[in-house]
Structure formats: C-alpha cells, structure tokens
Amino acid sequence: MSRLLIKNAQIVTMNTKEEIIKGDLLIKEDRIESIGLSLKETIADRVIDASGRTIIPGFVQTHIHLCQTLFRGKGDDLELMDWLKKRIWPLEASHDEESIYYSAMLGIGELLQSGTTTIVDMETVSHTDYAFRAIAESGIRAISGKVMMDKGNEVPVGLQEKTAESIQESVDLLEKWHMYDSGRIQYAFSPRFVVSCTEELLREVQKLSTHYNVKVHTHASENKGEIAIVEQETGMRNVVYLDHLGLANERLILAHCIWLDEQEKQIIKERGVHVSHCPGSNLKLASGVADVPGLLDAGSSVSLGADGAPCNNNLDMFNEMRLAALIQKPIHGPTSMNARTVFKMATIGGARAVGMDHEIGSIEIGKKADLAILNLNHFHTFPSYDVDPISRIVYSATRADVETTIVNGRIVMEKGLMKTVDKETVLKEADASIKRLLSRTAIVS
Ligand SMILES: [Zn+2]
C-alpha cells in the first residue's frame, strides 16, 4: 500500500461545512485517509512539504472539447454558426488519428497543469479512440464521447454520418472505454446539438443512456440563431424539445443555456438537468450572458467549463471562475456571484454534475485523492492576513500558482513538471499536426 503524506498545508476542503483546516493530508493509494492530523513522516512512502501552501479539490470542468485544442487561434472573432461552419467543422473533418491524440494531449497538459483533474469532454465524429488513449495515458479523470451529428446544412463530408453508424460507433466506444481504470474514464453520449441531430438519433440516445446508465452531454440554447432553427424545425424551444424526447433528466449535461425561457428553466430545475456555464466562450463568441444567479436561486445544478480552445482561448479554470463572478455583477449587482459560490461551482458543483459528488469535488476522508497544491506566496496574492483564502483563489490567483496536481492519488504534475504528458513532444507534434490538417482543410474566410 503506497502512502503519500502532504505536510503542514492549509486545506480548503469544500466539505458541507466548507471547513478550512491546517495540518497534514494523508493519501493511501487513490483515496484520502486522513485530514488535519499531525502525522509522522515514517508512515508514508513519500512526503511533500506543503508549508505555506494551500490544497484545494481538483477542478471539475463540465464542458471541454479536447479535439479542438489544435485549433486554438484558428477561430477568433466569429459568432457561433460562422465559427462552426467556416472554421471548426472543416478543421474537425480534417483530423486524423495522430492529430486527435496530440490535440487531446495538448489540452490535457494545459488542464492538469492548471489544476483541473476531471473533465466532461466532447470529441469529434471520428478517431475518438485516440482521444481515449490520451486520456488513459495522461491520468486525467474524464467523461468523454464521440460527437454525434447525423444531419445539418453545410457540414463537410468528413463529418457526415448515418444515424445507425453514429449509434453503433458510440456503443462500441462505450463498451471499450466506459469504467476503464476502475471508473476513472466514463463514456457519455454526445449529440452535438439539436440542429445537428435527427429525432431518431436523439430518441435512440435517450434509450441507450437509460440502458447503460451513462451521461448525455450536449449543447443547448447558446445562440439566438441556433434557437430559431430549433423552433422552426421542431416547433419547440430547445430544452422543451429535449424534455419531449425524454432526455431531460439527471443524466443530462447541457452546455451554455444562455437563452432560456421560464418554462425551460422550470424543466431544468424539476428534472435535475445539469447546466455547464462557459463564460469565457460565451463572451468570445458574442453569445450572451447566462442567468446563472437565477438558475442557482432556483436550486438548479450549475458548474463551469472552458469549452474548446478556439472559442476561449484557454482551458483555465481560474479564468472561468473570475469571469463567472464578474460578468454577473453589472447585471445583477455586486453580491450576485461571490467567490464562494463560484468556487463551489468549480469543485463540488462539477462533481455533482457528473454524479460523482460522493467521490470527488471536495477533500474528505474516503474520497478520491483529486487535488491541487497552490503556492499563493506571490505579490499578486498578498496580503494573506485576514483574507478569505477562497477570495484569494477566485479573484487573485492564476494557473501559474498551481504547483502540484494529483489525480486518483497519482502525482501528474509536480513543481510545474508534467509526469504523464511529455511536453516537448506534445508541443512539437501539435504544430506538426495542425500544419498537416491545414494543408487539407478548406477554410472559408
Ligand atoms: Zn462546446
């Protein structure tokens, strides 16, 4: 039994009492064994001195596209439908197995280095097995799936798929990867959005997600143009339509949810649907500002995600937390989204969205050891005297302050050095991959 002892830390637990405890943290294998006791170094195989350091639960990002990390900087200054049709779909259609792998590794490297330990990820139509390989090797905790899109205008040939093929490939991937490495990896059915999916496909996803008891991860009500298409085709609002198909339940994770009406908000609340709020992406694509305070006041589940690299252009939870708080203040007032509310969304709120709040999202005895060690001894995070540590983390800290990241009891980054992702190779292959993709992609300007 391997034991890792982290000494003398300030531990921001995010347990139900939101306790902040000073002392030692002991990890046995993949789980937290004790918190706050002063333990002898001899009981552990490995000791980390965390004097003056702050331990937080690893961040849970509930909306990510690892397959798009290679497109960072390739879709700037466009709104959603142009961004998809002119850039992202043609680029996704050009992916090959190797480019999917390195796109995933590039994203995972960034995520782990900035303290994110769990992601909900949506891949593209093809080669998703190679994203799962990167996830498996890197040690990150992930709920992922191939995107499903069996209809739509202006979709490049490389992304067009038949309903039956889309379902069969999803099921094959699920059977190979769901619950891999004792559940560190899980599968989620990932229909892109209503605009890209036939009713037949969505009905089948509903049946299969019930049968396998897995998540459904999709986008909804991100953009007014998108909603107009859905209303025209189905005669219903987005969330009403998903509910009509039986998809609105506690297994559903909906990215964005900016333009909801009262009926849709009610469905989200009553059915226990999880909303993934992506403020960086929503601002950059000029989509709008979601009514997160309203959703939270109603008791709905809201968590955070960076979305994809080409619409953000970072996968950095510190960025998302800061934006999630600040963008609401001019609309709803200065107290509407405080640091604690946002930090909860970034940790235990994300864990709740993926149905794993009994396992991750807070630092508690018996839970999985998914955490980040921060060094807040910097000009930009001082003074520390009589300042709420959560205020320091949400409003002042940056990803550069993450010193060490641990997932499932395994150190994946230590003192800035990646243990499971070969940075030099990934950067080199990322450039080689995007060069190869661009040479065969018809980008519409
Ligand atoms: Zn997205």
mmCIF file with all atom_site columns, N, CA and C in Angstrom, residues 17-45:
data_model
loop_
_atom_site.group_PDB
_atom_site.id
_atom_site.type_symbol
_atom_site.label_atom_id
_atom_site.label_alt_id
_atom_site.label_comp_id
_atom_site.label_asym_id
_atom_site.label_entity_id
_atom_site.label_seq_id
_atom_site.pdbx_PDB_ins_code
_atom_site.Cartn_x
_atom_site.Cartn_y
_atom_site.Cartn_z
_atom_site.occupancy
_atom_site.B_iso_or_equiv
_atom_site.pdbx_formal_charge
_atom_site.auth_seq_id
_atom_site.auth_comp_id
_atom_site.auth_asym_id
_atom_site.auth_atom_id
_atom_site.pdbx_PDB_model_num
ATOM 1  N N  . LYS A 1 17 ? -19.431 21.746 5.484  1.00 0.00 ? 17 LYS A N  1
ATOM 2  C CA . LYS A 1 17 ? -19.252 22.917 6.360  1.00 0.00 ? 17 LYS A CA 1
ATOM 3  C C  . LYS A 1 17 ? -18.261 23.921 5.756  1.00 0.00 ? 17 LYS A C  1
ATOM 4  N N  . GLU A 1 18 ? -17.737 23.594 4.591  1.00 0.00 ? 18 GLU A N  1
ATOM 5  C CA . GLU A 1 18 ? -16.725 24.424 3.910  1.00 0.00 ? 18 GLU A CA 1
ATOM 6  C C  . GLU A 1 18 ? -15.555 24.741 4.833  1.00 0.00 ? 18 GLU A C  1
ATOM 7  N N  . GLU A 1 19 ? -15.103 23.730 5.556  1.00 0.00 ? 19 GLU A N  1
ATOM 8  C CA . GLU A 1 19 ? -14.017 23.928 6.521  1.00 0.00 ? 19 GLU A CA 1
ATOM 9  C C  . GLU A 1 19 ? -12.680 24.168 5.834  1.00 0.00 ? 19 GLU A C  1
ATOM 10 N N  . ILE A 1 20 ? -11.898 25.015 6.458  1.00 0.00 ? 20 ILE A N  1
ATOM 11 C CA . ILE A 1 20 ? -10.516 25.205 6.026  1.00 0.00 ? 20 ILE A CA 1
ATOM 12 C C  . ILE A 1 20 ? -9.644  24.757 7.199  1.00 0.00 ? 20 ILE A C  1
ATOM 13 N N  . ILE A 1 21 ? -8.838  23.734 6.961  1.00 0.00 ? 21 ILE A N  1
ATOM 14 C CA . ILE A 1 21 ? -8.130  23.044 8.041  1.00 0.00 ? 21 ILE A CA 1
ATOM 15 C C  . ILE A 1 21 ? -6.630  23.182 7.835  1.00 0.00 ? 21 ILE A C  1
ATOM 16 N N  . LYS A 1 22 ? -5.904  23.388 8.935  1.00 0.00 ? 22 LYS A N  1
ATOM 17 C CA . LYS A 1 22 ? -4.440  23.410 8.824  1.00 0.00 ? 22 LYS A CA 1
ATOM 18 C C  . LYS A 1 22 ? -3.892  22.073 9.308  1.00 0.00 ? 22 LYS A C  1
ATOM 19 N N  . GLY A 1 23 ? -2.942  21.531 8.590  1.00 0.00 ? 23 GLY A N  1
ATOM 20 C CA . GLY A 1 23 ? -2.332  20.283 9.043  1.00 0.00 ? 23 GLY A CA 1
ATOM 21 C C  . GLY A 1 23 ? -1.897  19.409 7.882  1.00 0.00 ? 23 GLY A C  1
ATOM 22 N N  . ASP A 1 24 ? -1.862  18.086 8.138  1.00 0.00 ? 24 ASP A N  1
ATOM 23 C CA . ASP A 1 24 ? -1.355  17.140 7.144  1.00 0.00 ? 24 ASP A CA 1
ATOM 24 C C  . ASP A 1 24 ? -2.507  16.456 6.412  1.00 0.00 ? 24 ASP A C  1
ATOM 25 N N  . LEU A 1 25 ? -2.197  16.024 5.215  1.00 0.00 ? 25 LEU A N  1
ATOM 26 C CA . LEU A 1 25 ? -3.160  15.257 4.415  1.00 0.00 ? 25 LEU A CA 1
ATOM 27 C C  . LEU A 1 25 ? -2.483  13.948 4.034  1.00 0.00 ? 25 LEU A C  1
ATOM 28 N N  . LEU A 1 26 ? -3.140  12.831 4.374  1.00 0.00 ? 26 LEU A N  1
ATOM 29 C CA . LEU A 1 26 ? -2.556  11.524 4.041  1.00 0.00 ? 26 LEU A CA 1
ATOM 30 C C  . LEU A 1 26 ? -3.392  10.849 2.961  1.00 0.00 ? 26 LEU A C  1
ATOM 31 N N  . ILE A 1 27 ? -2.698  10.407 1.913  1.00 0.00 ? 27 ILE A N  1
ATOM 32 C CA . ILE A 1 27 ? -3.352  9.706  0.806  1.00 0.00 ? 27 ILE A CA 1
ATOM 33 C C  . ILE A 1 27 ? -2.859  8.265  0.805  1.00 0.00 ? 27 ILE A C  1
ATOM 34 N N  . LYS A 1 28 ? -3.807  7.323  0.817  1.00 0.00 ? 28 LYS A N  1
ATOM 35 C CA . LYS A 1 28 ? -3.430  5.904  0.703  1.00 0.00 ? 28 LYS A CA 1
ATOM 36 C C  . LYS A 1 28 ? -3.947  5.410  -0.635 1.00 0.00 ? 28 LYS A C  1
ATOM 37 N N  . GLU A 1 29 ? -3.045  4.977  -1.486 1.00 0.00 ? 29 GLU A N  1
ATOM 38 C CA . GLU A 1 29 ? -3.390  4.581  -2.856 1.00 0.00 ? 29 GLU A CA 1
ATOM 39 C C  . GLU A 1 29 ? -4.131  5.734  -3.554 1.00 0.00 ? 29 GLU A C  1
ATOM 40 N N  . ASP A 1 30 ? -5.405  5.523  -3.885 1.00 0.00 ? 30 ASP A N  1
ATOM 41 C CA . ASP A 1 30 ? -6.123  6.557  -4.629 1.00 0.00 ? 30 ASP A CA 1
ATOM 42 C C  . ASP A 1 30 ? -7.055  7.383  -3.753 1.00 0.00 ? 30 ASP A C  1
ATOM 43 N N  . ARG A 1 31 ? -7.041  7.143  -2.427 1.00 0.00 ? 31 ARG A N  1
ATOM 44 C CA . ARG A 1 31 ? -8.045  7.815  -1.579 1.00 0.00 ? 31 ARG A CA 1
ATOM 45 C C  . ARG A 1 31 ? -7.432  8.600  -0.416 1.00 0.00 ? 31 ARG A C  1
ATOM 46 N N  . ILE A 1 32 ? -8.223  9.539  0.084  1.00 0.00 ? 32 ILE A N  1
ATOM 47 C CA . ILE A 1 32 ? -7.799  10.370 1.212  1.00 0.00 ? 32 ILE A CA 1
ATOM 48 C C  . ILE A 1 32 ? -8.043  9.599  2.511  1.00 0.00 ? 32 ILE A C  1
ATOM 49 N N  . GLU A 1 33 ? -6.972  9.451  3.301  1.00 0.00 ? 33 GLU A N  1
ATOM 50 C CA . GLU A 1 33 ? -7.090  8.634  4.511  1.00 0.00 ? 33 GLU A CA 1
ATOM 51 C C  . GLU A 1 33 ? -7.229  9.484  5.773  1.00 0.00 ? 33 GLU A C  1
ATOM 52 N N  . SER A 1 34 ? -6.520  10.623 5.832  1.00 0.00 ? 34 SER A N  1
ATOM 53 C CA . SER A 1 34 ? -6.733  11.489 6.998  1.00 0.00 ? 34 SER A CA 1
ATOM 54 C C  . SER A 1 34 ? -6.463  12.934 6.628  1.00 0.00 ? 34 SER A C  1
ATOM 55 N N  . ILE A 1 35 ? -7.124  13.820 7.383  1.00 0.00 ? 35 ILE A N  1
ATOM 56 C CA . ILE A 1 35 ? -7.039  15.259 7.096  1.00 0.00 ? 35 ILE A CA 1
ATOM 57 C C  . ILE A 1 35 ? -6.807  16.004 8.401  1.00 0.00 ? 35 ILE A C  1
ATOM 58 N N  . GLY A 1 36 ? -5.756  16.811 8.455  1.00 0.00 ? 36 GLY A N  1
ATOM 59 C CA . GLY A 1 36 ? -5.580  17.733 9.570  1.00 0.00 ? 36 GLY A CA 1
ATOM 60 C C  . GLY A 1 36 ? -4.814  17.201 10.755 1.00 0.00 ? 36 GLY A C  1
ATOM 61 N N  . LEU A 1 37 ? -4.565  15.895 10.788 1.00 0.00 ? 37 LEU A N  1
ATOM 62 C CA . LEU A 1 37 ? -3.767  15.350 11.890 1.00 0.00 ? 37 LEU A CA 1
ATOM 63 C C  . LEU A 1 37 ? -2.302  15.662 11.633 1.00 0.00 ? 37 LEU A C  1
ATOM 64 N N  . SER A 1 38 ? -1.511  15.669 12.718 1.00 0.00 ? 38 SER A N  1
ATOM 65 C CA . SER A 1 38 ? -0.074  15.826 12.539 1.00 0.00 ? 38 SER A CA 1
ATOM 66 C C  . SER A 1 38 ? 0.533   14.423 12.558 1.00 0.00 ? 38 SER A C  1
ATOM 67 N N  . LEU A 1 39 ? 1.036   13.989 11.424 1.00 0.00 ? 39 LEU A N  1
ATOM 68 C CA . LEU A 1 39 ? 1.471   12.596 11.297 1.00 0.00 ? 39 LEU A CA 1
ATOM 69 C C  . LEU A 1 39 ? 2.983   12.485 11.161 1.00 0.00 ? 39 LEU A C  1
ATOM 70 N N  . LYS A 1 40 ? 3.500   11.341 11.597 1.00 0.00 ? 40 LYS A N  1
ATOM 71 C CA . LYS A 1 40 ? 4.948   11.099 11.475 1.00 0.00 ? 40 LYS A CA 1
ATOM 72 C C  . LYS A 1 40 ? 5.297   10.787 10.020 1.00 0.00 ? 40 LYS A C  1
ATOM 73 N N  . GLU A 1 41 ? 6.403   11.326 9.572  1.00 0.00 ? 41 GLU A N  1
ATOM 74 C CA . GLU A 1 41 ? 6.821   11.116 8.179  1.00 0.00 ? 41 GLU A CA 1
ATOM 75 C C  . GLU A 1 41 ? 7.052   9.652  7.867  1.00 0.00 ? 41 GLU A C  1
ATOM 76 N N  . THR A 1 42 ? 7.397   8.886  8.898  1.00 0.00 ? 42 THR A N  1
ATOM 77 C CA . THR A 1 42 ? 7.754   7.477  8.666  1.00 0.00 ? 42 THR A CA 1
ATOM 78 C C  . THR A 1 42 ? 6.567   6.616  8.224  1.00 0.00 ? 42 THR A C  1
ATOM 79 N N  . ILE A 1 43 ? 5.340   7.120  8.385  1.00 0.00 ? 43 ILE A N  1
ATOM 80 C CA . ILE A 1 43 ? 4.205   6.281  7.972  1.00 0.00 ? 43 ILE A CA 1
ATOM 81 C C  . ILE A 1 43 ? 3.996   6.293  6.453  1.00 0.00 ? 43 ILE A C  1
ATOM 82 N N  . ALA A 1 44 ? 4.691   7.191  5.764  1.00 0.00 ? 44 ALA A N  1
ATOM 83 C CA . ALA A 1 44 ? 4.444   7.333  4.317  1.00 0.00 ? 44 ALA A CA 1
ATOM 84 C C  . ALA A 1 44 ? 5.638   6.888  3.485  1.00 0.00 ? 44 ALA A C  1
ATOM 85 N N  . ASP A 1 45 ? 5.368   6.531  2.242  1.00 0.00 ? 45 ASP A N  1
ATOM 86 C CA . ASP A 1 45 ? 6.446   6.201  1.293  1.00 0.00 ? 45 ASP A CA 1
ATOM 87 C C  . ASP A 1 45 ? 7.021   7.473  0.693  1.00 0.00 ? 45 ASP A C  1
#
